[in-house]
Short mmCIF file of C-alpha atoms in Angstrom, two decimals:
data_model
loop_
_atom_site.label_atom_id
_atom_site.label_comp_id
_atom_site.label_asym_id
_atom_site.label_seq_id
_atom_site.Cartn_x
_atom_site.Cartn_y
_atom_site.Cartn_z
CA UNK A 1 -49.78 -19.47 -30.36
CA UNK A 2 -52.59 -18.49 -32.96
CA UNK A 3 -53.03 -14.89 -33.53
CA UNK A 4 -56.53 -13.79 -33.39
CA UNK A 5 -57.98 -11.10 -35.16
CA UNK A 6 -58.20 -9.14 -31.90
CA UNK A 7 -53.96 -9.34 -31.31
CA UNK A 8 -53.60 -8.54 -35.12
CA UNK A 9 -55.41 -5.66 -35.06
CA UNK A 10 -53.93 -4.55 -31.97
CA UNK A 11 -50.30 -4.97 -33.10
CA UNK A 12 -50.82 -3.32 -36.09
CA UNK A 13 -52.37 -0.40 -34.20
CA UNK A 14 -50.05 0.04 -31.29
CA UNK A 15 -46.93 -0.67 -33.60
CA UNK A 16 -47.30 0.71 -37.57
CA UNK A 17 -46.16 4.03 -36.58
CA UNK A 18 -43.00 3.27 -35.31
CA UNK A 19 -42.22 0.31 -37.67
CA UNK A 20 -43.06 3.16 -40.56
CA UNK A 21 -40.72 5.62 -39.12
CA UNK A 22 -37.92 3.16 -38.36
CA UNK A 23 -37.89 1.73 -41.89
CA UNK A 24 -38.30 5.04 -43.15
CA UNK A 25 -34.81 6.15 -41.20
CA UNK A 26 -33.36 2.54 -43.03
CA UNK A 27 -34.76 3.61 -46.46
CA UNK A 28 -35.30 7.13 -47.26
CA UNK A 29 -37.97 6.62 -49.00
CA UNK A 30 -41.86 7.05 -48.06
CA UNK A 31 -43.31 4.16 -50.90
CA UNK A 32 -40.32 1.69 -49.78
CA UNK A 33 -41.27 2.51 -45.64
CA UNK A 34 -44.67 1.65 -46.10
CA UNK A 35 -43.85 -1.35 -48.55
CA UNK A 36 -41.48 -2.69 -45.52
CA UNK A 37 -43.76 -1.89 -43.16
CA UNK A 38 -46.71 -3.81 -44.87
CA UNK A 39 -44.85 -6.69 -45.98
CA UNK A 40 -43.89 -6.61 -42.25
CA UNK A 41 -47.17 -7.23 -41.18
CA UNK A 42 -48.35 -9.61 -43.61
CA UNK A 43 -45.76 -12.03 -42.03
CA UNK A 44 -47.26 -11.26 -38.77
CA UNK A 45 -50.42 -12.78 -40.63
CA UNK A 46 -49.24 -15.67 -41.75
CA UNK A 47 -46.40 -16.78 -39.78
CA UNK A 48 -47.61 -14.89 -36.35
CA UNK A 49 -48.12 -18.60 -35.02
CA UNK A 50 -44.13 -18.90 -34.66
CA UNK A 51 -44.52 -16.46 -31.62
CA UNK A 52 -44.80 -17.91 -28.33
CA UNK A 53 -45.17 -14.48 -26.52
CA UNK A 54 -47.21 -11.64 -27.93
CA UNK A 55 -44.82 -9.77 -25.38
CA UNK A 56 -42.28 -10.34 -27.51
CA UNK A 57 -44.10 -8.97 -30.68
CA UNK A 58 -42.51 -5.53 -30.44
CA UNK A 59 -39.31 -6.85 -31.29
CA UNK A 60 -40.55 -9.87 -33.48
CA UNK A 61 -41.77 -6.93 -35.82
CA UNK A 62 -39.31 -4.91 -35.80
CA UNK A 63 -36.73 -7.96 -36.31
CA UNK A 64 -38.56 -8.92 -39.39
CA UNK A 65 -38.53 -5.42 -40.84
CA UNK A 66 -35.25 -5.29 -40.24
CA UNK A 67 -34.76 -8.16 -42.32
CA UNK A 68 -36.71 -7.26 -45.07
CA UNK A 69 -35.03 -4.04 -45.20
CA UNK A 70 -31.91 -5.95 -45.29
CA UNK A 71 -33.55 -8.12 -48.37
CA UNK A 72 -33.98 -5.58 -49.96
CA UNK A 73 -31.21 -4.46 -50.37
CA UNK A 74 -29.19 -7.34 -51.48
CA UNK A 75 -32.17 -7.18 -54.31
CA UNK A 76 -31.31 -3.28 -55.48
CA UNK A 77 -27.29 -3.42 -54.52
CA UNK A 78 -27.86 -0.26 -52.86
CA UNK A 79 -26.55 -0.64 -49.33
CA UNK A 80 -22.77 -0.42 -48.65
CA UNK A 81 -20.97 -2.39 -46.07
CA UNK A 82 -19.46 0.28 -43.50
CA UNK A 83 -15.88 -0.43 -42.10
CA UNK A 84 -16.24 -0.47 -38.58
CA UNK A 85 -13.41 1.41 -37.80
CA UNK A 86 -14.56 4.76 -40.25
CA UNK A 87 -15.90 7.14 -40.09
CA UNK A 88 -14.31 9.52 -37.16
CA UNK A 89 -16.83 11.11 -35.17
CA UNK A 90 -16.68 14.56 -33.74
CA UNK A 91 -17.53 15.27 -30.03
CA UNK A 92 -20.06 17.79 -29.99
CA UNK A 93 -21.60 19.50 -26.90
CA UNK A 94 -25.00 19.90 -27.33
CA UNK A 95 -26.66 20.97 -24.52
CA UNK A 96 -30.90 20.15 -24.07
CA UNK A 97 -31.68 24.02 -24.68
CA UNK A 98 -29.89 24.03 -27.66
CA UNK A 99 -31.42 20.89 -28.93
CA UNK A 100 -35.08 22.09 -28.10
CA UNK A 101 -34.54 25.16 -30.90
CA UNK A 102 -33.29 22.17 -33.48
CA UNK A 103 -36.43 22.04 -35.78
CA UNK A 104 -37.43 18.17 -36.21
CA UNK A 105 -37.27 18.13 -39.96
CA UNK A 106 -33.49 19.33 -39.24
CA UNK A 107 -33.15 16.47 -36.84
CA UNK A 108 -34.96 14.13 -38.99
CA UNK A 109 -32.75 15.06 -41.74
CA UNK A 110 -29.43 14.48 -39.47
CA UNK A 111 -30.62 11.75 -38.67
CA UNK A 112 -30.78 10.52 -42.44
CA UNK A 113 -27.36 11.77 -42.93
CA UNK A 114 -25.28 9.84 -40.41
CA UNK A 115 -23.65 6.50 -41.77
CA UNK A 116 -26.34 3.91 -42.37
CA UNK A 117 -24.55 1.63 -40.11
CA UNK A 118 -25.16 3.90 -37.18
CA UNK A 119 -29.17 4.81 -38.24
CA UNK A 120 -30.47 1.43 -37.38
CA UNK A 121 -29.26 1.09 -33.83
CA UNK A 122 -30.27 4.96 -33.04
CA UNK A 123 -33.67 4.49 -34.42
CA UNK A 124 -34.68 1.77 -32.50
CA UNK A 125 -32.90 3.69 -29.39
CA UNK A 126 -34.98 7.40 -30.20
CA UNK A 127 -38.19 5.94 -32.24
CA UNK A 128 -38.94 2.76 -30.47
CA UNK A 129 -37.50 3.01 -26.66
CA UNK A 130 -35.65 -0.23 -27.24
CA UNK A 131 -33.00 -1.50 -24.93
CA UNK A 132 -29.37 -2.28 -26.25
CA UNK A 133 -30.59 -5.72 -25.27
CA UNK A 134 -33.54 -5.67 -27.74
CA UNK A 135 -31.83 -3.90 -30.00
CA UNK A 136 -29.08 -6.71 -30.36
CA UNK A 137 -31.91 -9.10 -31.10
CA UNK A 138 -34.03 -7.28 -33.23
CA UNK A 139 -30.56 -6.62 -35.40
CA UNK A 140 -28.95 -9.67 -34.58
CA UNK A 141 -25.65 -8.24 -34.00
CA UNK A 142 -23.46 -8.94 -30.24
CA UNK A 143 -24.54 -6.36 -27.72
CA UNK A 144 -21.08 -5.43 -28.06
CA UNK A 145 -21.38 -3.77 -31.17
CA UNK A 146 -24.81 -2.36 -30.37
CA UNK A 147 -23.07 -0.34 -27.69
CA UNK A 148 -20.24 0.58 -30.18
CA UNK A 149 -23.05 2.08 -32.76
CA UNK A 150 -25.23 3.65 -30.22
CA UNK A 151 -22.20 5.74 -28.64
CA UNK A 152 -21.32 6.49 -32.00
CA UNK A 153 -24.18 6.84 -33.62
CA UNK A 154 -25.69 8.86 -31.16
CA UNK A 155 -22.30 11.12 -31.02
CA UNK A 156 -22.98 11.48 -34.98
CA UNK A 157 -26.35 12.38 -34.69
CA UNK A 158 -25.68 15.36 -32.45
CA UNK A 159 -22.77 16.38 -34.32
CA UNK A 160 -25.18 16.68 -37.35
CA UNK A 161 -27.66 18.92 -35.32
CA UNK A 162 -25.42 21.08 -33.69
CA UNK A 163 -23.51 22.11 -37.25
CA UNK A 164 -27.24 22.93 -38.70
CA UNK A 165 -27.85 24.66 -35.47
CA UNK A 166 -24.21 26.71 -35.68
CA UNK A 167 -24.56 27.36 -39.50
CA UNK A 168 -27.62 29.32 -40.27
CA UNK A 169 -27.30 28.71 -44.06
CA UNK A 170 -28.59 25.15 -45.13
CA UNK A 171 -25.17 22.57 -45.36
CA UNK A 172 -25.13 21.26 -49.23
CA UNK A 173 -24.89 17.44 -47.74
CA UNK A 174 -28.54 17.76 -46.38
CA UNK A 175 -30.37 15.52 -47.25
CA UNK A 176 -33.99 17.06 -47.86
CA UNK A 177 -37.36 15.10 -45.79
CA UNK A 178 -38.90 13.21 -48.56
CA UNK A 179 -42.72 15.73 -48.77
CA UNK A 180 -45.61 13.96 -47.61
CA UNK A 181 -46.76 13.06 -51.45
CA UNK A 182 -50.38 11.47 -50.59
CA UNK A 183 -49.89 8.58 -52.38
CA UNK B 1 -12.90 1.84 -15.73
CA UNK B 2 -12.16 5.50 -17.00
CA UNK B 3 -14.50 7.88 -17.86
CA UNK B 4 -14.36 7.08 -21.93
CA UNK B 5 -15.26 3.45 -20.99
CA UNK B 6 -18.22 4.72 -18.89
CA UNK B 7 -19.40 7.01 -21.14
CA UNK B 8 -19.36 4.22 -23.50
CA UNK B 9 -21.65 2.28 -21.31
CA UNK B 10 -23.36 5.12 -20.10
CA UNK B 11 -24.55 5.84 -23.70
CA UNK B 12 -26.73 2.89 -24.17
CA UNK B 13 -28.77 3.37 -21.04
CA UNK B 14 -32.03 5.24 -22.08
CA UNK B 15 -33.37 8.04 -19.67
CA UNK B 16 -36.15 7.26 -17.55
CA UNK B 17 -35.91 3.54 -18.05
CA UNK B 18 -35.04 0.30 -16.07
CA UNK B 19 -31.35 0.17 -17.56
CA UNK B 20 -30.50 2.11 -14.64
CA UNK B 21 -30.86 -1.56 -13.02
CA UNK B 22 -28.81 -3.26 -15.07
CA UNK B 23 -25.78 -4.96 -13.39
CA UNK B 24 -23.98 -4.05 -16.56
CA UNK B 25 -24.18 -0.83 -15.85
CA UNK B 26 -23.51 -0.22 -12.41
CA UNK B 27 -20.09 0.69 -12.34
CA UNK B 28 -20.68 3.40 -14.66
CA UNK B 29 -23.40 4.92 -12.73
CA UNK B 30 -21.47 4.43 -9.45
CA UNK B 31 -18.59 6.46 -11.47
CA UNK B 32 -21.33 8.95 -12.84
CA UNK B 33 -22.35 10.03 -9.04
CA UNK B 34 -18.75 10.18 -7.83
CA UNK B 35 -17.24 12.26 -10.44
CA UNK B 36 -18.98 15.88 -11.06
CA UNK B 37 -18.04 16.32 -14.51
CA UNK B 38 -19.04 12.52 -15.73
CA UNK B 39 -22.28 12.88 -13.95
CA UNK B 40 -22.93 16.53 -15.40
CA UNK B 41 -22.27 14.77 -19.03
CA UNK B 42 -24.88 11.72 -18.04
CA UNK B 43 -27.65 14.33 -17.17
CA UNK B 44 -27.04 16.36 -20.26
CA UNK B 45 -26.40 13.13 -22.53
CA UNK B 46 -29.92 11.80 -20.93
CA UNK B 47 -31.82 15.53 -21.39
CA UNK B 48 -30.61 15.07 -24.80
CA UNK B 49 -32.13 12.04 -25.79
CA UNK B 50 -35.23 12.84 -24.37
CA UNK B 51 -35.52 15.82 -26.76
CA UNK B 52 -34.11 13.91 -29.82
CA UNK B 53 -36.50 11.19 -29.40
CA UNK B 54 -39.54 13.56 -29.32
CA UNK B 55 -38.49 15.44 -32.21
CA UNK B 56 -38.14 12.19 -34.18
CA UNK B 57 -41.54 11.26 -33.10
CA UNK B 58 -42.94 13.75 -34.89
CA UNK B 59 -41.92 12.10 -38.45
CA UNK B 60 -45.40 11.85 -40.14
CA UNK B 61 -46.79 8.95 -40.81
CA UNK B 62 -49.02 8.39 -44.10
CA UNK B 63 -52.67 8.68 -42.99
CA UNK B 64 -53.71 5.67 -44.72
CA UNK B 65 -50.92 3.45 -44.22
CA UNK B 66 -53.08 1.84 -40.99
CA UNK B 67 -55.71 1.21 -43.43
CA UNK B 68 -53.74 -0.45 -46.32
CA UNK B 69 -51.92 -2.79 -43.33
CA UNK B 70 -55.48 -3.89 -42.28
CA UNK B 71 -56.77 -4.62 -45.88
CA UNK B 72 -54.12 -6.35 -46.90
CA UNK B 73 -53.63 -8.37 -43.74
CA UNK B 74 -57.68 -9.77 -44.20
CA UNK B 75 -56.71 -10.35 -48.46
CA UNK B 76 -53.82 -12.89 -46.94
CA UNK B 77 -56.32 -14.67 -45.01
CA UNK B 78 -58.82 -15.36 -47.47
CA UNK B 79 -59.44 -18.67 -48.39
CA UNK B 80 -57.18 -19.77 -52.07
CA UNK B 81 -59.11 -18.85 -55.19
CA UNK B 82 -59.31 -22.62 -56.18
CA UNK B 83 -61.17 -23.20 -53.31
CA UNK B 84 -64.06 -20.78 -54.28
CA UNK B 85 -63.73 -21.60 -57.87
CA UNK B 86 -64.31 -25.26 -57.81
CA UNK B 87 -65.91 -25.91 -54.81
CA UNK B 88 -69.34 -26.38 -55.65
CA UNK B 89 -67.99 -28.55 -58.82
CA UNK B 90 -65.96 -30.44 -55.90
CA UNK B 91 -68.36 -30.90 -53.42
CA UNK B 92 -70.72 -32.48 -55.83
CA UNK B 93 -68.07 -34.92 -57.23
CA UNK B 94 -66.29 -35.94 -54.22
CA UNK B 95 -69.67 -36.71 -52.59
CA UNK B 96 -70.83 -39.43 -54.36
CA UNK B 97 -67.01 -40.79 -54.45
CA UNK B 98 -65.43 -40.07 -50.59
CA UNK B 99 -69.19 -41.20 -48.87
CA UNK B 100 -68.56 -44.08 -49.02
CA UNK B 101 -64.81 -43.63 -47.80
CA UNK B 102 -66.09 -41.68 -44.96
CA UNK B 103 -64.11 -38.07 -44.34
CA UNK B 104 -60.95 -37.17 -45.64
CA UNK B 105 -57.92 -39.01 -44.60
CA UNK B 106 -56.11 -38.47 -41.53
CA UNK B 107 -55.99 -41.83 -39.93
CA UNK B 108 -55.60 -44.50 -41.70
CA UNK B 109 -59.25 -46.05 -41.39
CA UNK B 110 -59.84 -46.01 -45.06
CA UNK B 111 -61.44 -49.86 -46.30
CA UNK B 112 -59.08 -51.98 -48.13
CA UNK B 113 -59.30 -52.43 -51.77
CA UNK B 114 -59.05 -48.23 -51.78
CA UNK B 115 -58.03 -47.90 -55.50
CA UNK B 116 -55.30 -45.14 -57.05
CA UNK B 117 -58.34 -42.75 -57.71
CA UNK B 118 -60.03 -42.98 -54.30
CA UNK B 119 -56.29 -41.99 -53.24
CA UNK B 120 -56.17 -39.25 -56.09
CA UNK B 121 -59.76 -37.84 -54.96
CA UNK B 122 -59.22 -37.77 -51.64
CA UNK B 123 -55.73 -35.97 -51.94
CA UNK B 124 -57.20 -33.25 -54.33
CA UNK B 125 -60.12 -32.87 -51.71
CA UNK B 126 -57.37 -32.42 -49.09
CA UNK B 127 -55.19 -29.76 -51.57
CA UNK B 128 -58.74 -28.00 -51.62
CA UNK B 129 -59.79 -27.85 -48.52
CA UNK B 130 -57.56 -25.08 -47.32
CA UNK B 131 -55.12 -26.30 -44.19
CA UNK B 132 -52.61 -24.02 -42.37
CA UNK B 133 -49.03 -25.28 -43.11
CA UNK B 134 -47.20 -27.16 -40.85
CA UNK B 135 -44.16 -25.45 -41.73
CA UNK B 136 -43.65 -22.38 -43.56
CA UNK B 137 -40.54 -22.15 -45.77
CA UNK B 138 -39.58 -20.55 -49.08
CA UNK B 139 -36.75 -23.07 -49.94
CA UNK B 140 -37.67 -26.97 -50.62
CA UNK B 141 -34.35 -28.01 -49.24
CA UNK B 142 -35.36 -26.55 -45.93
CA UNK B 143 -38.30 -28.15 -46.28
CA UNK B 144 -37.24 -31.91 -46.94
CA UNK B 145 -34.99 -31.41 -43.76
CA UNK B 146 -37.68 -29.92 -41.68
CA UNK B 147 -39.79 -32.92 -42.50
CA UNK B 148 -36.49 -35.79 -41.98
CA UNK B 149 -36.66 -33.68 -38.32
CA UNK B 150 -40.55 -35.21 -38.20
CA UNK B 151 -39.34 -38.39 -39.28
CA UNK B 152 -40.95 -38.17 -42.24
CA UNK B 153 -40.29 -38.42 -46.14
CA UNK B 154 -36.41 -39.17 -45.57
CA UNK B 155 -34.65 -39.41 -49.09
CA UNK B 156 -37.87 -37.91 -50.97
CA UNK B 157 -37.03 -37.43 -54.68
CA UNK B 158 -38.75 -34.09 -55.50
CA UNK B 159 -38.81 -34.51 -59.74
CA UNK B 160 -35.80 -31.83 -60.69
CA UNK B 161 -38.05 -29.27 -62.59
CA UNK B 162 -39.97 -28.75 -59.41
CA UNK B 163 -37.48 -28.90 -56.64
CA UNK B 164 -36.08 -25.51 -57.58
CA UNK B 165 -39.33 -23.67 -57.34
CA UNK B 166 -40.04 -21.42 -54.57
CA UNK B 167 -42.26 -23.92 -52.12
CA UNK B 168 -45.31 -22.22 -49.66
CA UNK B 169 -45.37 -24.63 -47.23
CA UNK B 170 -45.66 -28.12 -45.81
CA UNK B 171 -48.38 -30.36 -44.25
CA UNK B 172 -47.72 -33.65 -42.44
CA UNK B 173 -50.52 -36.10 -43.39
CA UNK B 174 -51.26 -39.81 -42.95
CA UNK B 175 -52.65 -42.02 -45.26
CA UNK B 176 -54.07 -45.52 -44.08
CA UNK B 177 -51.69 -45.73 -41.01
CA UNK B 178 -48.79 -44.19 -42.95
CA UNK B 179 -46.82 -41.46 -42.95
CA UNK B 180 -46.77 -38.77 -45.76
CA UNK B 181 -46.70 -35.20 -46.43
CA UNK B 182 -47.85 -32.12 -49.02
CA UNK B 183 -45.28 -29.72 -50.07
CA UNK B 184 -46.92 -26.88 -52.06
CA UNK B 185 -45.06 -25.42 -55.07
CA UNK B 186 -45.22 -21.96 -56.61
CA UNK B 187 -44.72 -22.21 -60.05
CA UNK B 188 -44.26 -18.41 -60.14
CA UNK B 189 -42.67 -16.96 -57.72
CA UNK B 190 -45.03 -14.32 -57.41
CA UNK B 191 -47.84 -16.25 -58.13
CA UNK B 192 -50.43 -15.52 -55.52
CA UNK B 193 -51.12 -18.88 -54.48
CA UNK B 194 -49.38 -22.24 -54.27
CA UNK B 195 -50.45 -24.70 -57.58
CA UNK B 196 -47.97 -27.48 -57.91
CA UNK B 197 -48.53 -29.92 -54.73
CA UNK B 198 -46.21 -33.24 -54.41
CA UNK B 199 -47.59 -35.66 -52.16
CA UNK B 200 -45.28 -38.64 -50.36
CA UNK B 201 -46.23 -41.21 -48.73
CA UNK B 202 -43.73 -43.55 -46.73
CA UNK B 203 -44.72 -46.58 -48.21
CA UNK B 204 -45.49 -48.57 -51.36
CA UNK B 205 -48.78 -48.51 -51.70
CA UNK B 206 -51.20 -50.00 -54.22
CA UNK B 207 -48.65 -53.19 -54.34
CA UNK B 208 -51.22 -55.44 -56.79
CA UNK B 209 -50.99 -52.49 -59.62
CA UNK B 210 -48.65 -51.38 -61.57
CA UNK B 211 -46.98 -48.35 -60.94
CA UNK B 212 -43.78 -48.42 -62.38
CA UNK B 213 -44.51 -45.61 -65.04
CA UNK B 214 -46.76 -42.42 -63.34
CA UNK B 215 -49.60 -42.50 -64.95
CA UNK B 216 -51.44 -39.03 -65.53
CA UNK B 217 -54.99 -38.10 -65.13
CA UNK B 218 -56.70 -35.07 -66.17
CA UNK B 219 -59.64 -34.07 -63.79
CA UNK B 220 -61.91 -31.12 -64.41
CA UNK B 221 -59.80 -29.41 -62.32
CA UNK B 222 -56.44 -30.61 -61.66
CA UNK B 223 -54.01 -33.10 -63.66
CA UNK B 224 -52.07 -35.65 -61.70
CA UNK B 225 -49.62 -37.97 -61.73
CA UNK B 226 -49.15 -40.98 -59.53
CA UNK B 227 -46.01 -43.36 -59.28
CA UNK B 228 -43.99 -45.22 -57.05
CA UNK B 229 -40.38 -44.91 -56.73
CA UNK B 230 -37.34 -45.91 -53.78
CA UNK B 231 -39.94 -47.66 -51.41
CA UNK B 232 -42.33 -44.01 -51.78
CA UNK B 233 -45.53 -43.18 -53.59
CA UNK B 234 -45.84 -39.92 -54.94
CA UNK B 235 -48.82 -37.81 -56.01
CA UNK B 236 -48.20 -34.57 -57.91
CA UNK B 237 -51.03 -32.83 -58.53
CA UNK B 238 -51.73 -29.11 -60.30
CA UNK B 239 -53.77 -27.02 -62.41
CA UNK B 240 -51.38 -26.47 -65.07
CA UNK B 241 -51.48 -28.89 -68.67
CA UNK B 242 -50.92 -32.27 -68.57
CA UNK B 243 -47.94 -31.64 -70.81
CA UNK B 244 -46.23 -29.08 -68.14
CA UNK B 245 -46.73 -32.15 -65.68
CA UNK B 246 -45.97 -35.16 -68.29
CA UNK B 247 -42.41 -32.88 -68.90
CA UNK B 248 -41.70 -32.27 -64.76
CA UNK B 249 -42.01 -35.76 -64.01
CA UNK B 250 -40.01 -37.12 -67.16
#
């Protein structure tokens, strides 16, 4: 199906946000975020016409940022294969009331910390509202292992906010929220 | 199932959502409302989430990053610079020769007795005239066996200096009844537009002349080469020197 200007502009508007703040959890980096994000939509443009459901666009675009992230990567030699058996995560029992207090930059910045093997899956769970089913597609790994990550991941990510939340001085493995630079 | 193997499941079913539904999870959720503690950790695990996801909502997003997504989305679309640049130089020139012809080829209607430059014009006209690709591919080996899945340009020789470059696209075509097709080159790979173009057409054609060497022209425009080869005709066309062409096709 052709795209029309209409569909384009209405992706880009119900979708950059979240396809910004999900490649910004893959890269750390605001320039490389909104690089992905654009270069994510620019394939939209020109290859949109190999979607067949602009239901399925969600997940189209985040499946192609995905890859481009992934790309990337192989380009710079900067990400690093996690075993899947490391690393050991900590049950933690944060409760909602607790997690309320958490400032966001703290959970943003947790969420930066955990292994990047983990991020990917529990972005697209917190950020984008994606199924495990969806999230298997858009990262092409068995639904399996998308369960494995999330419970993990998940388990990680908490662990992370309650030790900021427990230790009132700043941890010296935070990783500090790029500043909004304006560029 | 124990309660680690339904808190496994239980983890990937997002609060307020249809997963609740999902046969995959049901005897988790069964589990969850018969056992106190395993249902207490569901409706914590689910308030949770709920809060997380909020809070990383709230990562900022650059204000003109909507903008910059638009702008470059309608700078993609445009038409190729060589259209603009040559068109009314084009238009003028192909008139008086393709008039005659009638339109551009697409089916094989063309009079007999069309000579190698009628062919040559009309497949620069057709580079020109900006077309949407039939297939979209970076790598020219995916390409020749996307178009052997059309049934078209099976054992194509691509010349070796050009078979390695990064490719845009490909367009099925027809030429007097017979199949052919465009693959467009980058020469760069981040040139911002294709401007090597190889043209094949399933048959022999031109059978009185001789082809045997490809013989070069140099248009206002473009330079092109034309030869027949393996039962094919070829046309490589681009805007580059006749001597980058002359050394590709050597």
């Amino acid at each position: 199906m052709k795209l029309s200007d209409e569909d384009i502009q209405m992706l880009v508007s119900e979708h950059y946000g979240n396809l910004y703040r999900f490649a910004l959890s893959l890269a750390h980096n605001q320039a490389e975020a909104a690089d992905l994000t654009q270069q994510t939509y620019l394939t939209l443009a020109t290859k949109g016409g190999q979607l067949r459901d602009i239901g399925k666009a969600k997940s189209w675009l985040f499946t192609v940022l995905y890859r481009e992230f992934l790309k990337l990567r192989k380009l710079t030699n900067r990400f690093s294969e996690m075993d899947e058996e490391t690393p050991e995560t900590t049950s933690s029992s944060i409760d909602e009331d607790a997690c309320r207090k958490a400032d966001a930059k703290i959970v943003i910045e947790s969420l930066y910390t955990i292994p990047e093997i983990f991020r990917a899956p529990v972005s697209l769970f917190y950020l984008e509202d994606l199924s495990y089913r969806e999230i298997s597609e858009v990262l092409e790994i068995p639904i399996g292992t998308v369960m494995s990550r999330l419970s993990r991941g998940k388990e990680e990510l908490r662990s992370r906010v309650t030790s900021h939340l427990t230790d009132s001085s700043s941890p010296s493995n935070v990783v500090r929220l790029p500043e909004a630079s304006g560029e | 199932m124990n309660t680690k193997e339904a808190q496994f499941l239980l983890s990937s079913i997002r609060p307020d959502s249809e997963d609740a539904e999902d046969p995959r999870f049901a005897e988790a959720i069964e589990l969850a409302k018969s056992d106190p503690e395993l249902g207490a950790w569901l409706e914590n695990q689910q308030a949770v989430d709920r809060v997380l996801s909020s809070k990383l909502q709230e990562i900022p997003v650059p204000e003109d990053l909507e903008a910059s997504i638009l702008a470059g989305i309608r700078v993609s679309q445009n038409p190729p610079f060589w259209k603009s640049r040559s068109l009314l130089l084009i238009a003028a020139t192909l008139i008086a020769i393709l008039l005659p012809l009638g339109l551009l080829v697409m089916n094989g209607s063309a009079p007999s007795g069309t000579t190698p430059s009628d062919f040559r014009a009309a497949m620069i006209e057709k580079i020109e005239s900006g077309f949407e690709f039939d297939h979209v591919s970076a790598d020219s080996e995916e390409i020749r066996d996307w178009l052997v899945s059309q049934s078209r340009s099976e054992g194509i020789e691509i010349p070796d200096d050009i078979a390695p470059l990064k490719t845009a696209g490909c367009k099925l075509l027809d030429w007097e009844g017979k199949k052919a097709s465009l693959i467009c080159f980058h020469l760069k790979p981040d040139d911002p537009g294709p401007t090597v173009h190889l043209v094949t057409v399933d048959a022999e054609l031109f059978a009185k002349r001789n082809l045997a060497e490809a013989n070069i022209e140099q248009g206002p425009e473009w330079v092109s080469a034309l030869w027949r080869k393996g039962g094919k005709t070829y046309f490589l066309a681009t805007i580059h020197s006749a001597a980058a062409l002359q050394e590709w096709i050597e």
